[in-house]
Short mmCIF file of C-alpha atoms in Angstrom, two decimals:
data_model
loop_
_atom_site.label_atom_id
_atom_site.label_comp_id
_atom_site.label_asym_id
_atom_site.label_seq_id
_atom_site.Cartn_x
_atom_site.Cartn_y
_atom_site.Cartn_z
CA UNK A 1 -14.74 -17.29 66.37
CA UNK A 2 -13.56 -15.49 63.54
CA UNK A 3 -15.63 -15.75 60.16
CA UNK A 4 -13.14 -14.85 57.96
CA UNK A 5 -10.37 -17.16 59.41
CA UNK A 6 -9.33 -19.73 56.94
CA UNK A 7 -11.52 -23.21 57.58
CA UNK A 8 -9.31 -25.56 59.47
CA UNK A 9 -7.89 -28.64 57.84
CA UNK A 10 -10.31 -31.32 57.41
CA UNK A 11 -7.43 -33.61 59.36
CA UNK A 12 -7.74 -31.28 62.14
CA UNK A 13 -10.28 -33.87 63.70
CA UNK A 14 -7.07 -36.45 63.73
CA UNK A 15 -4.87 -34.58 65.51
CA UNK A 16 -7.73 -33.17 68.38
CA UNK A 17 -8.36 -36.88 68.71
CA UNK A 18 -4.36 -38.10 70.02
CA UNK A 19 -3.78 -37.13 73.38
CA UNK A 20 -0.27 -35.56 72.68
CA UNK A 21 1.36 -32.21 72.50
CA UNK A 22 2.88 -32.55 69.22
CA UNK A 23 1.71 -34.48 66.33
CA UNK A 24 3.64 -34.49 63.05
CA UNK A 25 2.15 -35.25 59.92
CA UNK A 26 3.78 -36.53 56.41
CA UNK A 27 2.47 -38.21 53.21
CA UNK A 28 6.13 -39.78 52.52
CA UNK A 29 6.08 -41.78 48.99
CA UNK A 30 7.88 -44.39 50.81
CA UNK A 31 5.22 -45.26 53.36
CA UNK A 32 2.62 -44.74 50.68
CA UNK A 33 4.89 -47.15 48.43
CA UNK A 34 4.01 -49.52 51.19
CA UNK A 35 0.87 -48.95 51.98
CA UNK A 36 -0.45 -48.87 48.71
CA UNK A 37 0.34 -52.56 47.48
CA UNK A 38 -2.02 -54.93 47.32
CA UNK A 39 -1.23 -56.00 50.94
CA UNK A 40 -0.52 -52.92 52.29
CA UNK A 41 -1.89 -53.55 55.53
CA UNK A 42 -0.25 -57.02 56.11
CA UNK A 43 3.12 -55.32 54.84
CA UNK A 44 2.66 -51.90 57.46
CA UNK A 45 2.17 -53.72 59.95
CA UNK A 46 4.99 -56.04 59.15
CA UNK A 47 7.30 -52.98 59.05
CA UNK A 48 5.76 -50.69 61.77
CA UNK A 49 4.05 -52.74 64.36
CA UNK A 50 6.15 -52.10 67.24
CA UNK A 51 6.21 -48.63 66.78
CA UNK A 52 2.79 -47.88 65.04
CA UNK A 53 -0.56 -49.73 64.77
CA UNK A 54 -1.81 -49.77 60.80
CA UNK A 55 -5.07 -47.29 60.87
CA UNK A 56 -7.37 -48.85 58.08
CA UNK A 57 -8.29 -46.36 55.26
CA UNK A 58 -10.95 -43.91 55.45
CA UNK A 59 -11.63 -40.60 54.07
CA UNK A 60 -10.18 -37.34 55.85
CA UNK A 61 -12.11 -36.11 58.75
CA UNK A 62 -14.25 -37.43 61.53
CA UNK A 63 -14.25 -41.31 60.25
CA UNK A 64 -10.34 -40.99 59.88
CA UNK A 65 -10.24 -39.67 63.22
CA UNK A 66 -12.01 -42.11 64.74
CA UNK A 67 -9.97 -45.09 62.84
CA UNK A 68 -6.84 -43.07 64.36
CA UNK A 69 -8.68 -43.18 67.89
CA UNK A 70 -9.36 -46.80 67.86
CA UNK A 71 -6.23 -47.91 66.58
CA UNK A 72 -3.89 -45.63 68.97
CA UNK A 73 -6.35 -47.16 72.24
CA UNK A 74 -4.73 -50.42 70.84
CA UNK A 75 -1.08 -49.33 71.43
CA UNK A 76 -1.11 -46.41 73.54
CA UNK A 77 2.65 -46.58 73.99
CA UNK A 78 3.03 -46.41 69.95
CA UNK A 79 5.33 -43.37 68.34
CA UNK A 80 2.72 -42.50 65.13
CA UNK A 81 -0.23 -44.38 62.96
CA UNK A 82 0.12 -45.41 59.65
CA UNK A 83 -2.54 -44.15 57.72
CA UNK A 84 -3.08 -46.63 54.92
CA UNK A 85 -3.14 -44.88 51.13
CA UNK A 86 -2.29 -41.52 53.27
CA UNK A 87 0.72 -41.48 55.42
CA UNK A 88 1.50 -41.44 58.81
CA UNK A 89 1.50 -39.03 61.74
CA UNK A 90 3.73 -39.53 64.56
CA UNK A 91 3.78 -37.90 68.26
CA UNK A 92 5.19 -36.92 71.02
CA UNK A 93 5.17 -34.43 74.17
CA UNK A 94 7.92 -32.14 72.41
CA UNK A 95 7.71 -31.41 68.70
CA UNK A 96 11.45 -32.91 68.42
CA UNK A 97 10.94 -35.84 69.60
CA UNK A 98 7.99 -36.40 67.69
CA UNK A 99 9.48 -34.86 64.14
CA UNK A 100 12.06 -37.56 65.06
CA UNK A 101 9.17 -40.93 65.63
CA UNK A 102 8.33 -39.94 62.23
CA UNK A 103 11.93 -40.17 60.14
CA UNK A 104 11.76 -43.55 62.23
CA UNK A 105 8.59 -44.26 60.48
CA UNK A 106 10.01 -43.34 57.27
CA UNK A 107 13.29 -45.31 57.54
CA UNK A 108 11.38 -48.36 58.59
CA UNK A 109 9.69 -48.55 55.46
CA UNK A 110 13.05 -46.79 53.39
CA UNK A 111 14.98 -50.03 54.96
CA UNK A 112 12.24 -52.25 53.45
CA UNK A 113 12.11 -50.74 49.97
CA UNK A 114 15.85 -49.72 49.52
CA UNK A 115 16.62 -50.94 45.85
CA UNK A 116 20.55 -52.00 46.06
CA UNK A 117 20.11 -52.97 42.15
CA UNK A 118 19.19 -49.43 41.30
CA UNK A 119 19.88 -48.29 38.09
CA UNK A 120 21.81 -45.20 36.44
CA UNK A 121 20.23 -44.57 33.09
CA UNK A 122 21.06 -41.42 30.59
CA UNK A 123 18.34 -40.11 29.03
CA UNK A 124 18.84 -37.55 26.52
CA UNK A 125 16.25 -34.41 25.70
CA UNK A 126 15.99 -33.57 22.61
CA UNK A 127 18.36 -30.41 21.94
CA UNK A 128 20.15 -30.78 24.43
CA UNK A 129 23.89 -32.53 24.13
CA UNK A 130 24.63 -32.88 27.84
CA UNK A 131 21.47 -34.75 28.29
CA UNK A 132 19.90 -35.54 31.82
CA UNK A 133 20.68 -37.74 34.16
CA UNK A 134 18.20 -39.72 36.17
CA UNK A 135 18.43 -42.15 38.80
CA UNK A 136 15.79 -45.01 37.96
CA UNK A 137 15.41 -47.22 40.34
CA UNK A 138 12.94 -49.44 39.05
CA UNK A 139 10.60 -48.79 42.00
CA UNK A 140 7.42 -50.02 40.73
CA UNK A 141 9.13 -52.91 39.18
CA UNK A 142 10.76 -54.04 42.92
CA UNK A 143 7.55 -53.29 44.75
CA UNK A 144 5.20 -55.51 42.61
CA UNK A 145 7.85 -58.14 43.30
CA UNK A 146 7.08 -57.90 47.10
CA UNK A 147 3.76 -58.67 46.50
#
């Protein structure tokens, strides 16, 4: 060992723990837009059971790693974890296929919170006469309503 290598990630544990080559990692707003309502866990696994078992939350590092251990020994034929309030990590033998299992993931819970009613709305900054233009789509708004 090297003492003046940089410490390893404290989610280091996680990935050590899954028995697969390649393990992908993302804290996408939209899965955290999911897993962050009031019945997050209810609504993950809604979205996401066939492909990922809902891992309950827990802080980074051994306890999460454990959660992540117990929940893929539930579904060992899943493509990723949901990580409620944290994200998702997805797997696979080759790093393709598992970068892919997690834009699955993602568009599972995209699909779910897609806002066809979004809004266009101007808003101008002071000074400047072109303004800036911002595409609101009235995300927290739509999300309570799911709840």
């Amino acid at each position: 060992m090297d003492a003046k290598s940089p410490n390893p990630s404290v989610e280091t544990l996680l990935h050590a723990f899954l028995p697969h080559k390649f393990i992908a990692q993302c804290h996408a707003n939209t899965i955290l837009s999911v897993t962050n309502q009031p019945d997050g866990k209810a609504l993950s696994a809604a979205l996401c059971a066939k492909l990922a078992p809902v891992v309950p939350y827990a802080m980074s590092g051994l306890e999460l790693a454990r959660c992540a251990a117990d929940a893929f020994e539930t579904a060992p034929d899943s493509v990723g974890l949901i990580l409620m309030k944290h994200g998702l990590v997805s797997f696979a033998d080759d790093g393709r296929t598992a970068y892919y299992n997690m834009l699955a993931l993602v568009a599972q819970a995209e699909a779910h919170i897609s806002l066809p009613d979004a809004q266009t709305v101007m808003l101008e900054q002071e000074g400047d006469s072109a303004g800036l233009l911002f595409f609101l789509g009235q995300v927290p708004g739509r999300l309570a309503e799911l709840t």
